[in-house]
Amino acid sequence: MTLRIDTSGLPSERVRFAASPLAELTAMLHVLAEPGHHPRFAGWAADVWAGLRPELSERLREAEFLWRSSQADFLIPARPRQTLAEELDDVDRIDDDTYVTAALVTTCGSDRVRFRGASPLTDTAARERALDVAQARGALQEAFAERLLADPAAVRARVRRTLELCAGAFFDGAWASVAGRLAADLRLKNELLRRRGAGAALASVSGAVTLSPDGDRIIVDKVQDKSTAAHGAGVTFIPSVFGRPHLVAVHAPGWHPVVQYPVAEPGPSEPVPLETVSLRLEALAHPVRLRLLRTLARGPHTTSELAHFWELSPPEVSRHLAVLRRAGLLSARRQGRYVRYTLNLDDLSSVGADLLAAVLR
């Protein structure tokens, strides 16, 4: 499962790396709405909530559907600006149909309900479908969707004012604290892009982002199966400090592709590919393989020893061991005429964390 961005014929200068105040504010708002996704920022989130004026707290909870489960596409700009005000001005230039549809797709949940070209502002069926899905997600979501459809101009103005109030409340200070890291990351990415091309720059973004061998597609390793094209305006990569561990991608029809990626930190290893996570889950799903792992957890064993212990045939044991080895959960070492299998304990113990990381990115 991947997101594929078609870049065939795209000049290298159309792959751009730039910081976005609005995208980073959106990442911060997601942290405030879902601190459990970001344990390293849990203290920051608690401090921010404790210091917010009641009116702003209410405003954030009222509109959190724009950034909680997923981020509204207009909050991750394809053309980042220097200031939050400039980016909010760009959002104001989006027509009501585009804004409302993007907001409802986010408000109605991560299944990304689509309207098949019909505008929920003018098409009764599309409107009812949006309200039905919003209602199923709760009274607050339903109320927000109803207000948005009844008076989009008023809701747009209120959302903008909410984001402006965030600047003085917490964003300006947090943005200043991360600006240096974002600038350093951008210098590295743009230097790699200039000297070694898009492949090297993308490789430095994340192990979950690669350029296809033919150079015609950017492949993002996410738990989804989507495709989009970066023709014309190109594709934008936005670094984020508060966005870790998420890899956010704008890929809906009509929007320029954007990827917001977490700035690398010293120490943590590269993300485990989704294919590897899937192989390990499949390997662990069989009861016989779990029994073999139980024995191997006590020390190295040969195929014959495992077969004897569990009263299985050696060929059957060999087939199960091959699955576990392909998943990277076992190592084999020959000692004379014997091959002993050893459990890769670190890889096995990280399966849960690797699965969570794959789902969250």
Coordinates of C-alpha atoms in Angstrom, one line a residue:
M1 CA 0.0 0.0 0.0
T2 CA 1.5 3.3 -1.1
L3 CA 0.8 6.8 -2.3
R4 CA 2.2 7.3 -5.8
I5 CA 2.9 10.8 -7.1
D6 CA 3.4 10.9 -10.9
T7 CA 6.3 13.2 -11.7
S8 CA 7.0 12.1 -15.3
G9 CA 8.4 15.0 -17.3
L10 CA 8.6 17.2 -14.2
P11 CA 11.7 19.5 -14.1
S12 CA 13.8 19.1 -10.9
E13 CA 13.0 22.7 -9.9
R14 CA 9.4 21.8 -9.6
V15 CA 10.3 19.6 -6.6
R16 CA 10.5 22.2 -3.9
F17 CA 11.3 22.2 -0.2
A18 CA 10.0 25.1 1.9
A19 CA 8.8 25.8 5.4
S20 CA 5.2 26.8 6.0
P21 CA 3.9 28.6 9.1
L22 CA 0.4 27.5 8.5
A23 CA 1.4 23.8 8.1
E24 CA 3.4 23.9 11.3
L25 CA 0.5 25.6 13.2
T26 CA -1.7 22.8 11.8
A27 CA 0.7 20.2 13.2
M28 CA 0.6 22.0 16.6
L29 CA -3.2 22.0 16.6
H30 CA -3.1 18.3 15.9
V31 CA -0.8 17.8 18.8
L32 CA -3.2 19.7 21.0
A33 CA -6.1 17.6 19.8
E34 CA -4.3 14.2 19.9
P35 CA -1.4 14.5 22.4
G36 CA -1.4 10.7 22.6
H37 CA 0.1 10.6 19.1
H38 CA 3.0 12.8 20.3
P39 CA 4.2 11.8 23.7
R40 CA 7.3 14.0 23.5
F41 CA 5.0 17.1 23.2
A42 CA 2.5 16.0 25.8
G43 CA 3.9 18.4 28.4
W44 CA 3.9 21.3 25.8
A45 CA 0.3 20.5 25.0
A46 CA -0.8 20.4 28.6
D47 CA 0.9 23.8 29.2
V48 CA -0.7 25.4 26.2
W49 CA -4.2 24.2 27.2
A50 CA -3.7 25.4 30.8
G51 CA -2.7 28.9 29.5
L52 CA -5.4 29.3 26.9
R53 CA -8.3 31.8 27.4
P54 CA -11.6 30.0 27.6
E55 CA -12.9 31.6 24.4
L56 CA -9.9 30.3 22.4
S57 CA -10.2 26.8 24.0
E58 CA -13.9 26.7 22.9
R59 CA -12.9 27.9 19.4
L60 CA -10.3 25.1 19.0
R61 CA -12.6 22.4 20.1
E62 CA -15.3 23.7 17.8
A63 CA -13.1 23.5 14.7
E64 CA -10.8 20.6 15.7
F65 CA -12.3 18.4 13.0
L66 CA -10.2 20.3 10.5
W67 CA -7.0 18.9 12.0
R68 CA -7.7 16.1 14.5
S69 CA -8.2 12.9 12.5
S70 CA -6.6 14.3 9.4
Q71 CA -5.7 17.8 8.2
A72 CA -7.9 19.8 5.8
D73 CA -6.0 20.2 2.5
F74 CA -6.1 24.0 2.6
L75 CA -4.1 23.9 5.8
I76 CA -1.0 22.4 4.1
P77 CA -0.1 25.0 1.5
A78 CA 1.4 24.0 -1.9
R79 CA 3.0 27.5 -2.1
P80 CA 4.4 28.3 1.4
R81 CA 4.8 31.9 2.3
Q82 CA 7.0 33.7 4.8
T83 CA 4.2 34.6 7.3
L84 CA 1.1 33.0 8.6
A85 CA -1.0 36.0 7.5
E86 CA 0.1 35.6 3.9
E87 CA -0.8 31.9 3.9
L88 CA -4.2 32.7 5.5
D89 CA -4.7 35.3 2.7
D90 CA -4.1 32.5 0.2
V91 CA -6.7 30.3 1.9
D92 CA -9.2 33.2 1.7
R93 CA -8.8 33.2 -2.1
I94 CA -10.0 29.6 -2.3
D95 CA -13.6 29.5 -3.6
D96 CA -16.4 28.3 -1.3
D97 CA -17.0 25.0 -3.1
T98 CA -13.4 23.9 -2.8
Y99 CA -13.0 25.1 0.8
V100 CA -16.3 23.5 2.0
T101 CA -15.7 20.2 0.3
A102 CA -12.2 20.0 1.7
A103 CA -13.5 20.9 5.2
L104 CA -16.3 18.4 5.0
V105 CA -14.0 15.6 3.8
T106 CA -11.9 16.1 6.9
T107 CA -14.9 16.8 9.2
C108 CA -16.6 13.6 8.1
G109 CA -13.7 11.4 9.0
S110 CA -10.7 9.6 7.7
D111 CA -12.7 7.6 5.2
R112 CA -12.7 10.8 3.2
V113 CA -16.2 10.8 1.9
R114 CA -16.3 12.1 -1.7
F115 CA -19.0 14.0 -3.5
R116 CA -18.3 12.8 -7.1
G117 CA -18.2 16.3 -8.5
A118 CA -21.4 17.5 -6.8
S119 CA -21.1 20.5 -4.5
P120 CA -22.7 20.0 -1.1
L121 CA -23.5 23.7 -1.2
T122 CA -25.8 23.3 -4.2
D123 CA -26.6 19.6 -4.5
T124 CA -29.2 18.2 -2.0
A125 CA -27.9 14.6 -2.2
A126 CA -24.3 15.6 -1.5
R127 CA -25.4 17.9 1.3
E128 CA -27.4 15.1 3.0
R129 CA -24.6 12.6 2.6
A130 CA -22.2 15.0 4.3
L131 CA -24.6 15.6 7.1
D132 CA -25.4 11.9 7.6
V133 CA -21.7 11.1 7.9
A134 CA -21.0 14.0 10.2
Q135 CA -24.0 13.0 12.4
A136 CA -22.6 9.5 12.7
R137 CA -19.4 11.0 14.1
G138 CA -21.0 13.0 16.8
A139 CA -23.1 16.1 17.7
L140 CA -20.2 18.5 17.5
Q141 CA -19.2 17.4 14.0
E142 CA -22.8 17.6 12.9
A143 CA -23.2 21.1 14.2
F144 CA -19.9 22.2 12.6
A145 CA -21.0 20.7 9.2
E146 CA -24.5 22.4 9.5
R147 CA -23.0 25.8 10.1
L148 CA -20.4 25.4 7.3
L149 CA -23.2 24.5 4.8
A150 CA -25.6 27.2 6.0
D151 CA -23.1 30.1 6.1
P152 CA -19.7 29.2 4.7
A153 CA -18.4 32.8 4.7
A154 CA -19.1 33.2 8.5
V155 CA -17.4 29.8 9.3
R156 CA -14.4 30.7 7.1
A157 CA -14.0 34.0 8.9
R158 CA -14.3 32.4 12.3
V159 CA -11.8 29.7 11.5
R160 CA -9.3 32.3 10.2
R161 CA -9.8 34.4 13.4
T162 CA -9.2 31.3 15.5
L163 CA -5.9 30.6 13.7
E164 CA -4.9 34.3 14.1
L165 CA -5.6 34.1 17.9
C166 CA -3.4 31.0 18.1
A167 CA -0.5 33.2 16.9
G168 CA -0.3 35.3 20.1
A169 CA -1.5 32.5 22.4
F170 CA 1.2 29.9 21.5
F171 CA 2.2 29.7 17.9
D172 CA 4.6 32.7 17.7
G173 CA 6.8 31.4 20.5
A174 CA 6.7 27.8 19.3
W175 CA 7.5 28.8 15.7
A176 CA 10.5 30.8 16.8
S177 CA 11.8 27.8 18.8
V178 CA 11.7 25.5 15.7
A179 CA 12.6 27.9 13.0
G180 CA 16.3 27.1 13.2
R181 CA 15.8 23.4 12.9
L182 CA 13.5 23.9 9.9
A183 CA 16.0 26.2 8.2
A184 CA 18.8 23.7 8.7
D185 CA 16.8 20.9 7.3
L186 CA 15.8 23.0 4.3
R187 CA 19.5 23.9 3.6
L188 CA 20.4 20.2 3.6
K189 CA 17.4 19.2 1.3
N190 CA 17.9 22.0 -1.2
E191 CA 21.7 21.4 -1.4
L192 CA 21.1 17.7 -2.0
L193 CA 18.4 18.6 -4.6
R194 CA 20.8 21.0 -6.4
R195 CA 23.9 18.8 -6.3
R196 CA 22.6 15.2 -6.5
G197 CA 19.0 15.4 -7.7
A198 CA 15.6 14.6 -6.5
G199 CA 16.4 11.0 -5.6
A200 CA 19.0 12.0 -3.0
A201 CA 16.8 14.7 -1.6
L202 CA 13.9 12.4 -1.2
A203 CA 16.0 9.7 0.4
S204 CA 17.0 12.3 3.1
V205 CA 13.3 13.0 3.8
S206 CA 12.4 9.6 5.2
G207 CA 13.0 5.9 4.6
A208 CA 9.3 5.9 3.7
V209 CA 9.8 8.3 0.7
T210 CA 11.5 7.1 -2.4
L211 CA 11.9 7.9 -6.1
S212 CA 10.9 5.0 -8.4
P213 CA 13.8 3.5 -10.5
D214 CA 12.6 5.2 -13.7
G215 CA 12.4 8.5 -11.9
D216 CA 8.8 9.0 -12.9
R217 CA 7.1 8.5 -9.5
I218 CA 7.5 9.5 -5.9
I219 CA 6.4 6.7 -3.7
V220 CA 5.3 7.3 -0.1
D221 CA 5.0 4.2 2.1
K222 CA 1.7 4.8 3.9
V223 CA -1.3 2.6 4.9
Q224 CA -3.3 3.6 1.8
D225 CA -3.4 2.9 -1.9
K226 CA -3.7 6.3 -3.7
S227 CA -2.2 8.1 -6.7
T228 CA -2.0 11.6 -7.9
A229 CA 0.0 13.7 -10.3
A230 CA 2.5 16.5 -9.8
H231 CA 2.3 18.0 -13.3
G232 CA 2.2 21.7 -13.7
A233 CA 2.8 23.2 -10.3
G234 CA 5.0 20.3 -9.1
V235 CA 5.2 18.8 -5.7
T236 CA 6.1 20.6 -2.4
F237 CA 7.8 19.1 0.7
I238 CA 7.3 20.8 4.0
P239 CA 9.5 20.0 7.0
S240 CA 7.8 19.8 10.4
V241 CA 9.0 19.5 14.0
F242 CA 5.6 19.2 15.7
G243 CA 4.3 16.8 13.0
R244 CA 6.5 13.9 14.1
P245 CA 5.8 11.0 13.6
H246 CA 3.2 11.7 10.9
L247 CA 3.9 11.9 7.2
V248 CA 1.0 14.0 5.9
A249 CA 0.2 14.0 2.2
V250 CA -2.2 16.2 0.2
H251 CA -3.3 14.1 -2.8
A252 CA -7.0 14.8 -3.5
P253 CA -8.0 15.6 -7.0
G254 CA -7.7 19.3 -7.7
W255 CA -5.0 19.9 -5.1
H256 CA -1.3 20.2 -5.8
P257 CA 0.6 17.3 -4.1
V258 CA 2.2 18.3 -0.8
V259 CA 4.1 16.1 1.7
Q260 CA 4.7 17.4 5.2
Y261 CA 7.5 15.3 6.8
P262 CA 9.0 15.1 10.2
V263 CA 12.4 16.7 10.6
A264 CA 15.1 14.1 11.2
E265 CA 16.4 13.7 14.8
P266 CA 19.6 12.2 15.9
G267 CA 19.3 8.7 17.3
P268 CA 16.1 7.1 16.1
S269 CA 16.4 4.6 13.3
E270 CA 14.8 4.8 9.9
P271 CA 11.1 3.8 9.8
V272 CA 10.5 0.1 9.1
P273 CA 8.9 -0.3 5.6
L274 CA 5.2 -1.2 5.6
E275 CA 6.0 -4.3 3.6
T276 CA 8.3 -5.5 6.4
V277 CA 5.6 -4.8 9.0
S278 CA 3.1 -6.7 7.0
L279 CA 5.4 -9.7 6.6
R280 CA 6.1 -9.8 10.3
L281 CA 2.4 -9.7 11.2
E282 CA 1.6 -12.5 8.7
A283 CA 4.5 -14.5 10.1
L284 CA 3.2 -14.2 13.6
A285 CA -0.4 -15.0 12.7
H286 CA 0.2 -18.8 12.5
P287 CA 0.1 -20.8 15.7
V288 CA 2.9 -23.2 14.7
R289 CA 5.2 -20.3 14.1
L290 CA 4.4 -18.9 17.5
R291 CA 5.3 -22.3 19.0
L292 CA 8.6 -22.3 17.2
L293 CA 9.3 -18.8 18.4
R294 CA 8.6 -19.8 22.0
T295 CA 11.3 -22.5 21.7
L296 CA 13.8 -20.2 19.9
A297 CA 13.3 -17.6 22.6
R298 CA 15.1 -20.0 24.9
G299 CA 18.1 -20.3 22.6
P300 CA 19.3 -21.4 19.1
H301 CA 17.9 -24.6 17.7
T302 CA 18.2 -26.7 14.6
T303 CA 15.4 -27.7 12.4
S304 CA 15.5 -31.3 13.6
E305 CA 15.5 -30.2 17.3
L306 CA 12.4 -28.0 16.6
A307 CA 10.7 -30.8 14.7
H308 CA 11.3 -33.3 17.5
F309 CA 10.2 -30.9 20.3
W310 CA 6.9 -30.1 18.6
E311 CA 6.3 -33.4 16.9
L312 CA 6.4 -32.0 13.4
S313 CA 8.1 -33.1 10.2
P314 CA 11.4 -31.4 9.4
P315 CA 10.0 -30.1 6.0
E316 CA 7.1 -28.5 7.7
V317 CA 9.3 -26.8 10.2
S318 CA 11.6 -25.6 7.4
R319 CA 8.7 -24.0 5.6
H320 CA 7.7 -22.1 8.8
L321 CA 11.3 -21.1 9.5
A322 CA 11.6 -19.7 6.0
V323 CA 8.6 -17.5 6.5
L324 CA 10.0 -16.2 9.8
R325 CA 13.4 -15.5 8.1
R326 CA 11.8 -13.6 5.3
A327 CA 10.1 -11.4 7.9
G328 CA 13.5 -10.7 9.5
L329 CA 12.6 -12.4 12.8
L330 CA 15.2 -15.1 12.6
S331 CA 18.9 -15.4 11.8
A332 CA 20.6 -18.6 10.7
R333 CA 24.2 -19.6 11.5
R334 CA 26.0 -22.7 10.3
Q335 CA 28.1 -24.6 12.8
G336 CA 29.8 -27.6 11.1
R337 CA 27.0 -29.6 9.5
Y338 CA 24.3 -28.0 11.6
V339 CA 22.3 -24.8 11.0
R340 CA 21.0 -23.2 14.1
Y341 CA 18.3 -20.6 14.1
T342 CA 18.3 -17.7 16.5
L343 CA 15.5 -15.3 17.3
N344 CA 16.1 -11.6 16.4
L345 CA 14.7 -10.4 19.7
D346 CA 15.0 -6.7 19.0
D347 CA 13.1 -7.0 15.8
L348 CA 10.4 -9.1 17.4
S349 CA 10.0 -6.8 20.4
S350 CA 9.6 -3.7 18.1
V351 CA 6.7 -5.2 16.0
G352 CA 4.1 -3.2 18.0
A353 CA 6.0 0.1 17.8
D354 CA 6.7 -0.5 14.1
L355 CA 3.1 -1.2 13.4
L356 CA 2.0 2.0 15.3
A357 CA 4.6 4.1 13.4
A358 CA 3.3 2.7 10.1
V359 CA -0.3 3.4 10.9
L360 CA 0.4 7.0 12.2
R361 CA 2.6 8.1 9.3

